[in-house]
XYZ file of N, CA and C in Angstrom:
861
model
N -27.866 14.839 16.108
C -28.331 16.150 15.224
C -28.630 15.701 13.788
N -27.813 14.836 13.258
C -28.076 14.258 11.883
C -29.370 13.506 11.860
N -29.385 12.646 12.832
C -30.599 11.857 12.824
C -31.878 12.812 12.910
N -31.918 13.831 13.685
C -32.990 14.734 13.817
C -33.300 15.312 12.401
N -32.309 15.816 11.754
C -32.467 16.483 10.513
C -32.953 15.653 9.407
N -32.491 14.374 9.396
C -32.816 13.383 8.279
C -34.091 12.644 8.630
N -34.776 12.766 9.810
C -35.958 11.987 10.012
C -37.061 12.227 9.182
N -37.417 13.435 8.804
C -38.600 13.670 8.036
C -38.323 13.073 6.634
N -37.140 13.088 6.081
C -36.821 12.561 4.745
C -36.839 11.070 4.774
N -36.290 10.413 5.750
C -36.167 8.954 5.810
C -37.501 8.295 6.070
N -38.503 9.142 6.743
C -39.777 8.504 7.024
C -40.495 8.232 5.711
N -40.129 8.878 4.587
C -40.805 8.728 3.342
C -40.584 7.247 2.707
N -39.376 6.784 3.239
C -39.153 5.383 2.594
C -39.205 4.457 3.822
N -39.748 4.727 4.921
C -40.155 3.748 5.957
C -39.092 3.672 7.028
N -38.217 4.696 7.183
C -37.182 4.575 8.343
C -37.338 5.674 9.191
N -36.735 5.685 10.328
C -36.654 6.790 11.185
C -35.241 7.437 11.073
N -35.238 8.628 11.466
C -33.802 9.388 11.298
C -32.713 8.664 11.958
N -32.816 7.815 12.949
C -31.857 7.152 13.488
C -31.021 6.248 12.607
N -31.713 5.843 11.383
C -31.100 4.792 10.480
C -29.934 5.449 9.665
N -30.066 6.820 9.680
C -29.026 7.436 8.772
C -27.576 7.132 9.331
N -27.483 7.077 10.619
C -26.124 6.966 11.242
C -25.396 5.561 10.759
N -26.076 4.425 10.871
C -25.340 3.060 10.432
C -25.135 3.264 8.894
N -26.074 3.885 8.181
C -25.861 4.040 6.636
C -24.662 4.933 6.398
N -24.524 5.929 7.067
C -23.320 6.796 6.793
C -22.128 5.956 7.016
N -22.043 5.182 8.276
C -21.006 4.494 8.552
C -20.559 3.341 7.510
N -21.663 2.817 6.825
C -21.626 1.979 5.749
C -20.771 2.460 4.660
N -20.830 3.737 4.496
C -19.768 4.211 3.353
C -18.348 3.988 3.644
N -18.124 3.883 4.905
C -16.741 3.411 5.352
C -16.459 1.960 5.232
N -17.298 1.413 5.965
C -17.248 -0.157 6.099
C -18.541 -0.772 6.398
N -19.147 -1.697 5.624
C -20.543 -2.304 6.071
C -20.507 -2.998 7.367
N -19.429 -3.497 7.996
C -19.279 -4.170 9.095
C -19.744 -3.410 10.389
N -19.062 -2.260 10.652
C -19.459 -1.375 11.636
C -20.733 -0.701 11.504
N -21.149 -0.556 10.143
C -22.586 -0.062 9.896
C -23.599 -0.976 10.362
N -23.449 -2.252 10.094
C -24.392 -3.269 10.568
C -24.416 -3.343 12.102
N -23.254 -3.349 12.691
C -23.160 -3.225 14.207
C -23.737 -1.980 14.891
N -23.679 -0.891 14.129
C -24.195 0.362 14.657
C -25.718 0.413 14.767
N -26.441 -0.620 14.059
C -27.876 -0.597 14.080
C -28.411 -1.127 15.476
N -27.568 -1.575 16.329
C -27.941 -1.960 17.866
C -28.533 -0.866 18.462
N -28.325 0.411 17.960
C -28.699 1.582 18.772
C -30.127 1.828 18.505
N -30.595 1.319 17.473
C -32.123 1.484 16.913
C -32.972 0.753 17.955
N -34.057 1.555 18.474
C -35.070 0.938 19.468
C -35.964 -0.042 18.878
N -36.308 0.110 17.452
C -37.321 -0.669 16.884
C -36.670 -1.954 16.184
N -37.202 -3.021 16.386
C -36.680 -4.282 15.735
C -36.997 -4.152 14.247
N -38.172 -3.540 13.743
C -38.421 -3.419 12.385
C -37.313 -2.515 11.722
N -37.089 -1.357 12.223
C -36.257 -0.374 11.736
C -34.844 -0.965 11.645
N -34.557 -1.839 12.743
C -33.037 -2.266 12.787
C -32.897 -3.229 11.668
N -33.824 -4.284 11.477
C -33.787 -5.150 10.350
C -33.758 -4.612 9.033
N -34.590 -3.603 8.731
C -34.577 -3.000 7.489
C -33.414 -2.126 7.182
N -32.818 -1.580 8.229
C -31.584 -0.849 8.132
C -30.350 -1.725 7.829
N -30.306 -2.768 8.481
C -29.314 -3.845 8.091
C -29.308 -4.301 6.736
N -30.502 -4.505 6.208
C -30.619 -4.954 4.760
C -30.320 -3.969 3.741
N -30.407 -2.671 4.229
C -30.088 -1.526 3.239
C -28.638 -0.971 3.402
N -28.093 -1.184 4.449
C -26.771 -0.627 4.544
C -25.719 -1.109 3.461
N -25.712 -2.446 3.090
C -24.793 -2.983 2.200
C -24.842 -2.244 0.755
N -25.915 -1.593 0.540
C -26.136 -0.830 -0.808
C -25.195 0.495 -0.626
N -24.919 0.829 0.336
C -23.919 2.107 0.460
C -22.543 1.575 0.120
N -21.896 2.224 -0.880
C -20.672 1.936 -1.380
C -19.735 1.996 -0.348
N -18.999 0.956 0.004
C -17.890 1.085 1.037
C -16.708 1.391 0.399
N -15.592 1.647 1.280
C -14.309 2.285 0.676
C -13.651 1.062 0.042
N -13.926 -0.076 0.342
C -13.129 -1.234 -0.229
C -13.447 -1.337 -1.739
N -14.457 -0.786 -2.167
C -14.881 -0.675 -3.713
C -14.283 0.378 -4.427
N -13.574 1.268 -3.776
C -13.020 2.365 -4.378
C -11.771 1.885 -5.408
N -10.968 1.066 -4.931
C -10.009 0.481 -5.869
C -10.493 -0.092 -7.243
N -11.734 -0.633 -7.112
C -12.305 -1.243 -8.224
C -12.666 -0.143 -9.096
N -13.455 0.886 -8.698
C -14.032 2.045 -9.320
C -12.673 2.759 -9.989
N -11.635 2.992 -9.264
C -10.499 3.769 -9.744
C -9.781 2.948 -10.791
N -9.678 1.714 -10.741
C -8.909 0.890 -11.711
C -9.686 0.890 -13.094
N -10.851 0.782 -13.067
C -11.667 0.697 -14.316
C -11.916 2.066 -14.819
N -12.061 3.096 -13.974
C -12.190 4.520 -14.417
C -10.954 5.021 -15.093
N -9.854 4.714 -14.483
C -8.688 5.172 -15.077
C -8.270 4.492 -16.306
N -8.715 3.151 -16.593
C -8.531 2.434 -17.760
C -9.318 2.947 -18.986
N -10.517 3.174 -18.608
C -11.599 3.365 -19.712
C -12.278 4.798 -19.732
N -12.210 5.514 -18.606
C -12.912 6.904 -18.574
C -12.011 7.895 -17.823
N -10.646 8.050 -18.379
C -9.889 8.876 -17.438
C -10.212 10.383 -17.572
N -10.986 10.750 -18.636
C -11.323 12.128 -18.603
C -12.784 12.480 -17.896
N -13.384 11.385 -17.526
C -14.630 11.560 -16.726
C -14.612 10.808 -15.317
N -13.537 10.807 -14.720
C -13.330 10.099 -13.609
C -14.311 10.502 -12.543
N -14.407 11.878 -12.390
C -15.069 12.378 -11.078
C -16.610 12.073 -11.260
N -17.040 12.072 -12.696
C -18.441 11.832 -12.974
C -18.807 10.369 -12.755
N -17.929 9.446 -13.194
C -18.188 8.084 -13.067
C -18.253 7.700 -11.605
N -17.265 8.219 -10.867
C -17.232 7.869 -9.393
C -18.466 8.362 -8.712
N -18.840 9.558 -8.930
C -19.998 10.144 -8.379
C -21.413 9.435 -8.801
N -21.469 8.999 -9.968
C -22.550 8.327 -10.520
C -22.644 6.928 -9.838
N -21.576 6.324 -9.510
C -21.625 5.007 -8.794
C -22.059 5.125 -7.424
N -21.513 6.151 -6.680
C -22.069 6.431 -5.371
C -23.508 6.684 -5.212
N -24.028 7.638 -6.123
C -25.392 7.961 -6.106
C -26.167 6.804 -6.564
N -25.623 5.924 -7.494
C -26.374 4.801 -8.008
C -26.743 3.813 -6.951
N -25.731 3.643 -5.942
C -25.942 2.733 -4.860
C -26.996 3.237 -4.005
N -27.129 4.563 -3.750
C -28.046 5.276 -2.944
C -29.310 5.137 -3.584
N -29.515 5.320 -4.815
C -30.750 5.324 -5.559
C -31.409 3.798 -5.462
N -30.531 2.844 -5.687
C -30.994 1.428 -5.531
C -31.383 1.149 -4.154
N -30.734 1.604 -3.184
C -30.988 1.485 -1.750
C -32.475 2.064 -1.427
N -32.636 3.178 -1.884
C -34.041 3.747 -1.743
C -35.054 2.996 -2.324
N -34.754 2.452 -3.650
C -35.822 1.581 -4.241
C -36.187 0.396 -3.499
N -34.993 -0.248 -2.987
C -35.182 -1.459 -2.191
C -35.960 -1.169 -0.866
N -35.662 0.068 -0.228
C -36.400 0.593 0.902
C -37.813 0.663 0.681
N -38.318 1.161 -0.481
C -39.648 1.246 -0.676
C -40.334 -0.062 -1.099
N -39.431 -1.004 -1.651
C -40.101 -2.345 -1.823
C -40.222 -3.060 -0.422
N -39.220 -2.964 0.456
C -39.297 -3.657 1.619
C -40.454 -2.964 2.472
N -40.640 -1.714 2.430
C -41.770 -1.011 3.148
C -43.143 -1.584 2.910
N -43.232 -1.831 1.494
C -44.633 -2.241 1.129
C -44.794 -3.773 1.206
N -43.676 -4.417 1.506
C -43.848 -6.097 1.524
C -43.466 -6.631 2.915
N -42.205 -6.707 3.317
C -41.842 -7.536 4.474
C -41.939 -6.542 5.735
N -41.876 -5.098 5.529
C -41.885 -4.415 6.719
C -42.927 -3.371 6.575
N -44.223 -3.787 6.508
C -45.278 -2.940 6.581
C -45.489 -2.213 7.817
N -46.002 -1.057 7.762
C -46.204 -0.062 9.017
C -45.299 1.154 8.977
N -45.386 1.745 10.056
C -44.625 3.003 10.243
C -43.562 2.967 11.080
N -42.429 3.596 10.894
C -41.319 3.637 11.914
C -41.770 4.317 13.250
N -41.065 3.876 14.266
C -41.334 4.336 15.543
C -41.212 5.975 15.595
N -42.020 6.433 16.384
C -41.921 7.946 16.631
C -40.380 8.423 17.030
N -40.079 9.415 16.527
C -38.694 10.012 16.840
C -38.732 11.040 17.685
N -38.546 10.853 19.035
C -38.494 11.871 20.014
C -37.079 11.919 20.705
N -36.416 12.945 20.493
C -35.011 13.175 20.878
C -34.765 14.441 21.600
N -34.084 14.500 22.816
C -33.735 15.667 23.229
C -32.182 15.819 23.004
N -31.899 17.098 22.149
C -30.627 17.210 21.670
C -29.731 17.606 22.981
N -28.739 16.864 23.121
C -27.770 17.140 24.293
C -26.779 18.120 23.962
N -26.102 18.761 24.940
C -25.109 19.806 24.707
C -24.004 19.038 24.149
N -23.046 19.780 23.344
C -21.913 19.157 22.812
C -20.815 18.849 24.024
N -20.408 17.662 24.024
C -19.374 17.202 25.171
C -18.370 16.526 24.541
N -17.157 16.673 24.982
C -16.000 15.983 24.426
C -15.925 14.575 25.209
N -15.867 13.449 24.404
C -15.900 12.307 25.131
C -14.619 11.905 25.814
N -14.676 11.163 27.026
C -13.522 10.811 27.727
C -12.629 9.782 27.150
N -11.501 9.878 27.159
C -10.515 9.012 26.584
C -10.636 7.545 27.096
N -10.853 7.312 28.198
C -11.098 6.017 28.874
C -12.310 5.428 28.429
N -13.551 6.073 28.154
C -14.657 5.646 27.862
C -14.555 5.230 26.344
N -13.943 6.074 25.449
C -13.812 5.709 24.171
C -13.013 4.507 23.986
N -11.725 4.318 24.654
C -11.008 3.186 24.566
C -11.613 1.912 25.103
N -12.473 1.985 26.090
C -13.192 0.816 26.450
C -14.277 0.426 25.518
N -14.891 1.393 24.883
C -15.963 0.901 23.862
C -15.215 0.360 22.625
N -14.219 0.981 22.230
C -13.384 0.516 21.053
C -12.977 -1.030 21.348
N -12.606 -1.255 22.535
C -12.029 -2.638 22.823
C -13.096 -3.693 22.856
N -14.191 -3.152 23.387
C -15.527 -4.109 23.394
C -15.999 -4.396 22.033
N -16.087 -3.382 21.156
C -16.475 -3.605 19.844
C -15.511 -4.503 19.091
N -14.273 -4.227 19.131
C -13.268 -4.937 18.426
C -13.191 -6.422 18.911
N -13.319 -6.695 20.164
C -13.207 -7.943 20.714
C -14.443 -8.754 20.258
N -15.622 -8.103 20.249
C -16.872 -8.828 19.735
C -16.800 -9.275 18.220
N -16.215 -8.284 17.385
C -15.998 -8.547 16.084
C -14.843 -9.775 15.797
N -13.805 -9.572 16.523
C -12.796 -10.646 16.481
C -13.322 -12.051 16.806
N -14.114 -12.060 17.835
C -14.511 -13.372 18.435
C -15.724 -14.121 17.578
N -16.670 -13.237 17.011
C -17.739 -13.722 16.294
C -17.479 -13.674 14.709
N -17.104 -12.416 14.039
C -17.042 -12.546 12.686
C -15.556 -13.054 12.193
N -14.592 -12.923 12.933
C -13.338 -13.391 12.390
C -13.206 -14.821 12.092
N -13.935 -15.644 12.978
C -13.958 -17.115 12.674
C -14.499 -17.420 11.287
N -15.648 -16.678 10.917
C -16.071 -16.925 9.489
C -15.143 -16.603 8.519
N -14.545 -15.326 8.753
C -13.485 -14.895 7.748
C -12.275 -15.780 7.606
N -11.892 -16.365 8.717
C -10.694 -17.223 8.690
C -10.971 -18.528 7.887
N -12.119 -19.133 8.178
C -12.508 -20.208 7.381
C -12.632 -20.000 5.848
N -13.300 -18.820 5.563
C -13.478 -18.478 4.212
C -12.073 -18.257 3.519
N -11.057 -17.725 4.166
C -9.908 -17.442 3.691
C -9.120 -18.714 3.396
N -9.214 -19.742 4.191
C -8.645 -21.004 3.935
C -9.294 -21.662 2.725
N -10.637 -21.573 2.578
C -11.304 -22.173 1.426
C -10.700 -21.535 0.154
N -10.804 -20.326 0.117
C -10.327 -19.507 -1.245
C -8.901 -19.798 -1.453
N -7.961 -19.935 -0.392
C -6.626 -20.294 -0.528
C -6.418 -21.775 -1.222
N -7.269 -22.597 -0.651
C -7.075 -23.980 -1.158
C -7.573 -24.143 -2.468
N -8.683 -23.421 -2.830
C -9.342 -23.354 -4.194
C -8.365 -22.883 -5.226
N -7.575 -21.757 -4.859
C -6.686 -21.059 -5.643
C -5.345 -21.733 -5.756
N -4.904 -22.622 -4.899
C -3.633 -23.320 -4.873
C -3.521 -24.620 -5.490
N -4.593 -25.389 -5.330
C -4.671 -26.857 -5.847
C -5.620 -27.034 -7.071
N -5.236 -28.096 -7.834
C -6.164 -28.640 -8.822
C -7.152 -29.673 -8.370
N -7.863 -30.380 -9.217
C -8.858 -31.249 -8.742
C -8.109 -32.650 -8.131
N -6.869 -32.712 -8.572
C -6.037 -33.847 -7.904
C -5.188 -33.546 -6.777
N -5.635 -32.320 -6.364
C -4.866 -31.766 -5.067
C -3.365 -31.445 -5.291
N -2.956 -31.209 -6.558
C -1.575 -30.943 -6.896
C -1.477 -29.321 -6.998
N -0.352 -28.876 -6.461
C -0.131 -27.433 -6.567
C -0.025 -26.838 -7.934
N -0.719 -25.970 -8.235
C -0.767 -25.484 -9.675
C 0.271 -24.353 -9.949
N 0.764 -24.245 -11.169
C 1.750 -23.228 -11.400
C 0.979 -22.074 -11.991
N -0.225 -22.281 -12.534
C -1.034 -21.188 -13.207
C -2.355 -21.331 -12.541
N -2.898 -20.118 -12.319
C -4.146 -20.059 -11.522
C -5.437 -20.669 -12.567
N -5.070 -20.618 -13.842
C -6.122 -21.029 -14.688
C -6.353 -22.571 -14.545
N -5.402 -23.224 -13.865
C -5.548 -24.730 -13.782
C -6.138 -25.016 -12.261
N -6.402 -24.179 -11.555
C -6.814 -24.325 -10.195
C -8.263 -24.764 -9.944
N -8.729 -25.123 -8.872
C -10.067 -25.445 -8.529
C -10.904 -24.228 -8.670
N -10.396 -22.946 -8.190
C -11.032 -21.771 -8.162
C -11.338 -21.369 -9.610
N -10.535 -21.682 -10.669
C -10.713 -21.335 -11.956
C -11.748 -22.349 -12.548
N -11.714 -23.572 -12.075
C -12.879 -24.475 -12.525
C -14.128 -24.112 -11.831
N -14.316 -23.731 -10.775
C -15.663 -23.199 -10.133
C -16.035 -22.013 -10.949
N -15.061 -21.048 -11.207
C -15.318 -19.812 -11.989
C -15.815 -20.118 -13.406
N -15.273 -21.211 -13.845
C -15.750 -21.604 -15.331
C -17.086 -22.082 -15.220
N -17.653 -22.623 -14.196
C -18.952 -23.238 -14.077
C -20.012 -21.979 -13.998
N -19.615 -21.019 -13.171
C -20.575 -19.746 -13.035
C -20.313 -18.742 -14.114
N -19.341 -18.849 -14.977
C -19.129 -17.722 -15.950
C -20.288 -17.579 -16.845
N -20.917 -18.697 -17.257
C -22.153 -18.420 -18.202
C -23.200 -17.506 -17.716
N -23.216 -17.447 -16.358
C -24.305 -16.679 -15.826
C -23.972 -15.154 -16.115
N -22.799 -14.821 -16.208
C -22.312 -13.410 -16.492
C -22.239 -13.115 -17.977
N -22.374 -14.142 -18.851
C -22.279 -14.040 -20.281
C -23.155 -12.830 -20.819
N -24.576 -12.756 -20.374
C -25.355 -11.708 -20.823
C -24.953 -10.462 -20.495
N -24.121 -10.340 -19.438
C -23.504 -8.983 -18.946
C -22.402 -8.463 -19.757
N -21.811 -9.486 -20.420
C -20.633 -9.165 -21.248
C -19.246 -9.583 -20.771
N -19.246 -10.204 -19.560
C -18.020 -10.622 -19.125
C -18.138 -12.105 -18.663
N -18.485 -12.975 -19.497
C -18.646 -14.468 -19.257
C -17.337 -15.184 -19.377
N -16.251 -14.841 -18.724
C -15.018 -15.517 -18.824
C -14.504 -15.980 -17.398
N -13.726 -16.904 -17.237
C -13.397 -17.340 -16.007
C -12.577 -16.345 -15.172
N -11.635 -15.534 -15.908
C -10.861 -14.530 -15.176
C -11.647 -13.589 -14.323
N -12.766 -12.999 -14.920
C -13.577 -11.986 -14.166
C -14.375 -12.744 -13.112
N -14.810 -13.986 -13.447
C -15.755 -14.723 -12.624
C -14.837 -15.041 -11.341
N -13.519 -15.404 -11.591
C -12.712 -15.617 -10.376
C -12.384 -14.447 -9.545
N -12.208 -13.250 -10.209
C -12.127 -11.952 -9.362
C -13.365 -11.772 -8.568
N -14.511 -12.013 -9.105
C -15.564 -11.724 -8.367
C -15.891 -12.647 -7.257
N -15.372 -13.758 -7.324
C -15.346 -14.842 -6.180
C -14.462 -14.489 -5.184
N -13.147 -13.984 -5.490
C -12.329 -13.520 -4.506
C -12.719 -12.298 -3.899
N -13.510 -11.399 -4.640
C -14.006 -10.196 -4.231
C -15.185 -10.475 -3.045
N -15.570 -11.692 -2.873
C -16.525 -12.001 -1.839
C -15.743 -12.101 -0.612
N -14.489 -12.381 -0.687
C -13.624 -12.564 0.543
C -13.221 -11.040 0.970
N -12.837 -10.198 0.027
C -12.577 -8.738 0.265
C -12.561 -8.005 -1.000
N -13.324 -7.043 -1.037
C -13.583 -6.292 -2.433
C -12.256 -5.817 -2.981
N -11.265 -5.624 -2.140
C -10.029 -5.027 -2.766
C -9.338 -6.088 -3.491
N -9.594 -7.347 -3.359
C -8.949 -8.315 -4.032
C -9.324 -8.476 -5.456
N -10.473 -7.754 -5.905
C -11.015 -7.951 -7.280
C -9.899 -7.352 -8.316
N -9.415 -6.277 -7.891
C -8.377 -5.624 -8.723
C -7.112 -6.612 -8.862
N -6.559 -6.942 -7.712
C -5.320 -7.651 -7.581
C -5.527 -9.075 -8.317
N -6.606 -9.548 -8.101
C -6.766 -11.050 -8.753
C -6.919 -10.920 -10.261
N -7.649 -9.859 -10.736
C -7.794 -9.709 -12.190
C -6.315 -9.281 -12.769
N -5.596 -8.458 -12.050
C -4.225 -8.151 -12.590
C -3.403 -9.253 -12.642
N -3.421 -10.187 -11.704
C -2.475 -11.482 -11.847
C -3.001 -12.339 -12.895
N -4.250 -12.602 -13.017
C -4.807 -13.466 -13.882
C -4.633 -13.059 -15.408
N -4.554 -11.668 -15.655
C -4.375 -11.071 -17.001
C -2.823 -11.185 -17.284
N -1.935 -11.452 -16.394
C -0.416 -11.589 -16.711
C 0.120 -10.433 -17.342
N -0.183 -9.394 -16.909
C 0.450 -8.037 -17.381
C -0.371 -7.527 -18.592
N -1.333 -8.118 -19.080
C -2.212 -7.632 -20.279
C -2.813 -6.363 -19.791
N -3.068 -5.437 -20.673
C -3.679 -4.070 -20.535
C -5.113 -4.486 -20.346
N -5.884 -4.123 -19.362
C -7.199 -4.520 -19.212
C -8.182 -3.812 -20.301
N -7.591 -2.686 -20.974
C -8.413 -2.154 -21.980
C -8.472 -2.915 -23.248
N -7.399 -3.914 -23.356
C -7.432 -4.847 -24.497
C -8.218 -6.107 -24.104
N -8.534 -6.306 -22.936
C -9.303 -7.462 -22.419
C -10.724 -7.374 -22.568
N -11.290 -6.152 -22.282
C -12.626 -5.778 -22.266
C -12.984 -4.487 -22.979
N -14.131 -4.291 -23.291
C -14.789 -3.021 -23.863
C -15.106 -2.026 -22.908
N -15.175 -0.720 -23.162
C -15.814 0.159 -22.207
C -17.161 -0.123 -21.771
N -18.075 -0.681 -22.736
C -19.311 -1.051 -22.133
C -19.301 -2.353 -21.226
N -18.485 -3.205 -21.372
C -18.256 -4.312 -20.410
C -17.729 -3.738 -19.182
N -16.888 -2.724 -19.216
C -16.403 -2.244 -17.914
C -17.555 -1.646 -17.066
N -18.461 -0.934 -17.942
C -19.666 -0.244 -17.245
C -20.522 -1.241 -16.530
N -20.900 -2.417 -17.301
C -21.659 -3.382 -16.630
C -21.013 -3.987 -15.378
N -19.782 -4.215 -15.537
C -18.897 -4.809 -14.523
C -18.939 -3.790 -13.156
N -18.711 -2.567 -13.422
C -18.764 -1.650 -12.376
C -20.077 -1.586 -11.708
N -21.112 -1.804 -12.443
C -22.528 -1.738 -11.816
C -22.738 -2.876 -10.996
N -22.210 -4.114 -11.566
C -22.345 -5.409 -10.702
C -21.599 -5.338 -9.529
N -20.292 -4.858 -9.616
C -19.525 -4.818 -8.300
C -20.099 -3.865 -7.223
N -20.592 -2.830 -7.686
C -21.443 -1.848 -6.981
C -22.408 -2.365 -6.100
N -23.120 -3.463 -6.584
C -24.331 -3.886 -6.023
C -24.276 -5.340 -5.426
N -23.354 -6.138 -6.042
C -23.474 -7.510 -5.591
C -22.975 -7.726 -4.222
N -23.173 -9.060 -3.668
C -22.986 -9.340 -2.217
C -21.818 -8.607 -1.554
N -22.079 -8.197 -0.381
C -20.961 -7.630 0.461
C -19.937 -8.693 0.743
N -18.832 -8.332 1.290
C -17.711 -9.251 1.714
C -18.121 -10.164 2.701
N -17.388 -11.288 3.017
C -17.745 -12.236 3.922
C -17.661 -11.586 5.249
N -16.928 -10.544 5.589
C -17.046 -10.022 7.043
C -18.298 -9.355 7.232
N -18.958 -8.633 6.195
C -20.249 -7.944 6.321
C -21.292 -9.122 6.433
N -21.202 -10.237 5.595
C -22.215 -11.193 5.651
C -22.161 -11.821 7.079
N -20.870 -12.194 7.600
C -20.798 -12.635 8.961
C -21.514 -11.595 10.012
N -21.344 -10.280 9.830
C -21.964 -9.401 10.756
C -23.499 -9.535 10.839
N -23.963 -9.628 9.380
C -25.449 -9.700 9.234
C -25.980 -11.101 10.038
N -25.215 -12.115 9.885
C -25.590 -13.312 10.407
C -25.559 -13.244 11.908
N -24.664 -12.553 12.436
C -24.485 -12.349 13.884
C -25.687 -11.563 14.481
N -26.204 -10.504 13.580
C -27.312 -9.658 14.128
C -28.679 -10.337 13.788
N -28.873 -11.060 12.622
C -30.188 -11.433 12.161
C -30.245 -12.881 12.014
N -29.261 -13.640 11.905
C -29.350 -15.041 11.571
C -28.966 -15.463 10.302
N -28.669 -16.856 10.122
C -28.121 -17.291 8.832
C -29.116 -17.208 7.666
N -30.336 -17.279 7.881
C -31.441 -16.992 6.831
C -31.447 -15.595 6.191
N -31.285 -14.560 7.149
C -31.214 -13.257 6.590
C -29.853 -12.950 5.842
N -28.871 -13.507 6.380
C -27.535 -13.469 5.738
C -27.557 -14.071 4.335
N -28.157 -15.254 4.189
C -28.202 -15.929 2.957
C -29.059 -14.957 1.925
N -30.243 -14.521 2.625
C -31.081 -13.542 1.660
C -30.363 -12.417 1.224
N -29.456 -11.846 2.018
C -28.661 -10.639 1.625
C -27.706 -11.051 0.398
N -27.084 -12.086 0.490
C -26.203 -12.627 -0.493
C -26.890 -12.803 -1.928
N -27.829 -13.678 -1.759
C -28.675 -14.053 -3.073
C -29.442 -12.709 -3.575
N -30.158 -12.079 -2.731
C -30.838 -10.874 -3.180
C -30.011 -9.919 -3.749
N -28.860 -9.522 -3.248
C -27.964 -8.522 -3.995
C -27.363 -8.930 -5.084
N -26.960 -10.200 -5.178
C -26.428 -10.648 -6.420
C -27.431 -10.654 -7.636
N -28.717 -10.958 -7.201
C -29.797 -10.841 -8.160
C -29.950 -9.446 -8.585
N -30.000 -8.537 -7.667
C -30.240 -7.133 -8.041
C -29.165 -6.532 -8.959
N -27.830 -7.023 -8.564
C -26.726 -6.529 -9.234
C -26.790 -7.127 -10.690
N -27.221 -8.291 -10.803
C -27.345 -8.835 -12.142
C -28.217 -8.184 -13.083
N -29.388 -7.915 -12.382
C -30.537 -7.166 -13.273
C -29.981 -5.822 -13.637
N -29.400 -5.120 -12.632
C -28.948 -3.740 -12.811
C -27.873 -3.769 -13.966
N -26.885 -4.658 -13.922
C -25.754 -4.676 -14.852
C -26.255 -4.956 -16.240
N -27.438 -5.850 -16.426
C -27.912 -6.130 -17.660
C -28.620 -5.029 -18.125
N -29.415 -4.313 -17.292
C -29.957 -2.962 -17.656
C -29.041 -1.948 -18.194
N -27.853 -1.857 -17.484
C -26.959 -0.841 -17.924
C -26.227 -1.195 -19.293
N -26.169 -2.473 -19.451
C -25.413 -2.944 -20.760
C -26.401 -2.783 -21.932
N -27.721 -3.178 -21.669
C -28.853 -2.844 -22.715
C -28.989 -1.426 -23.109
N -29.070 -0.555 -22.195
C -29.101 0.829 -22.380
C -27.849 1.255 -23.174
N -26.747 0.718 -22.739
C -25.539 1.286 -23.514
C -25.513 0.857 -24.992
N -26.007 -0.399 -25.358
C -26.162 -1.096 -26.448
C -27.127 -0.248 -27.363
N -28.262 0.195 -26.733
C -29.263 0.958 -27.467
C -28.727 2.331 -27.780
N -27.768 2.900 -26.974
C -27.175 4.286 -27.232
C -26.031 4.253 -28.104
N -25.602 2.880 -28.616
C -24.526 2.734 -29.435
C -23.279 2.781 -28.737
N -23.219 2.653 -27.564
C -21.917 2.733 -26.744
C -21.389 1.210 -26.727
N -20.094 1.164 -27.131
C -19.426 -0.146 -27.224
C -18.179 -0.193 -26.327
């Protein structure tokens, strides 16, 4: 019924009404959202929906939003949170229009659907379906997650001589973060601490806040960055690459090339959007 109602609206951006279901699921978690695209009959619609679902802000990003909103915008928390969610939707719509005119030309498949009666699903069928989906995720995506976890742990624990570090700033992860930190300098957060948090955020978005808290060693984040810097960082975390589990799901559905394109493409979009947000803030005198 939701797909039927949304069909006319989604056709304007090149999708059928069935695409709304994976996108709605994506607000909870991108992984089941990507897997839900298997129900789409058109390969064109399925690929396009998978590429757009990561723009829907998953619940793993809520701790990041809440952390910086409470620190810098406590009186406008609801407005900031709402703006972030709608910002992701707007960027997703713009990306859909771009994909519609380039890689995925043509019209979505006609949407013909007979609305069934409401029925209560059987407990046995639900349990079997849940087991099949969970088993598929564990056997396919978990292997990638496990390897990525080991890599992050090694980088965060050892230095270049493979000695266990007492402080994270001497770790291999901090060294890697220091290399990529200049990329974020135009955005206002070109330091190794935030770069490290963004790298661990690729593992799991919830770890951005915990990593940054540890690296700041109890320092108030409001003394570490300005409100304008927090805005550009929020915009970047809203749009940059989904977590490794989501990337593994995209690889499972579309292949490694498309998964790499999602990582690179979303990082590029996030960088441009964060730079735009910072530039507008500077023009408006917001510091």
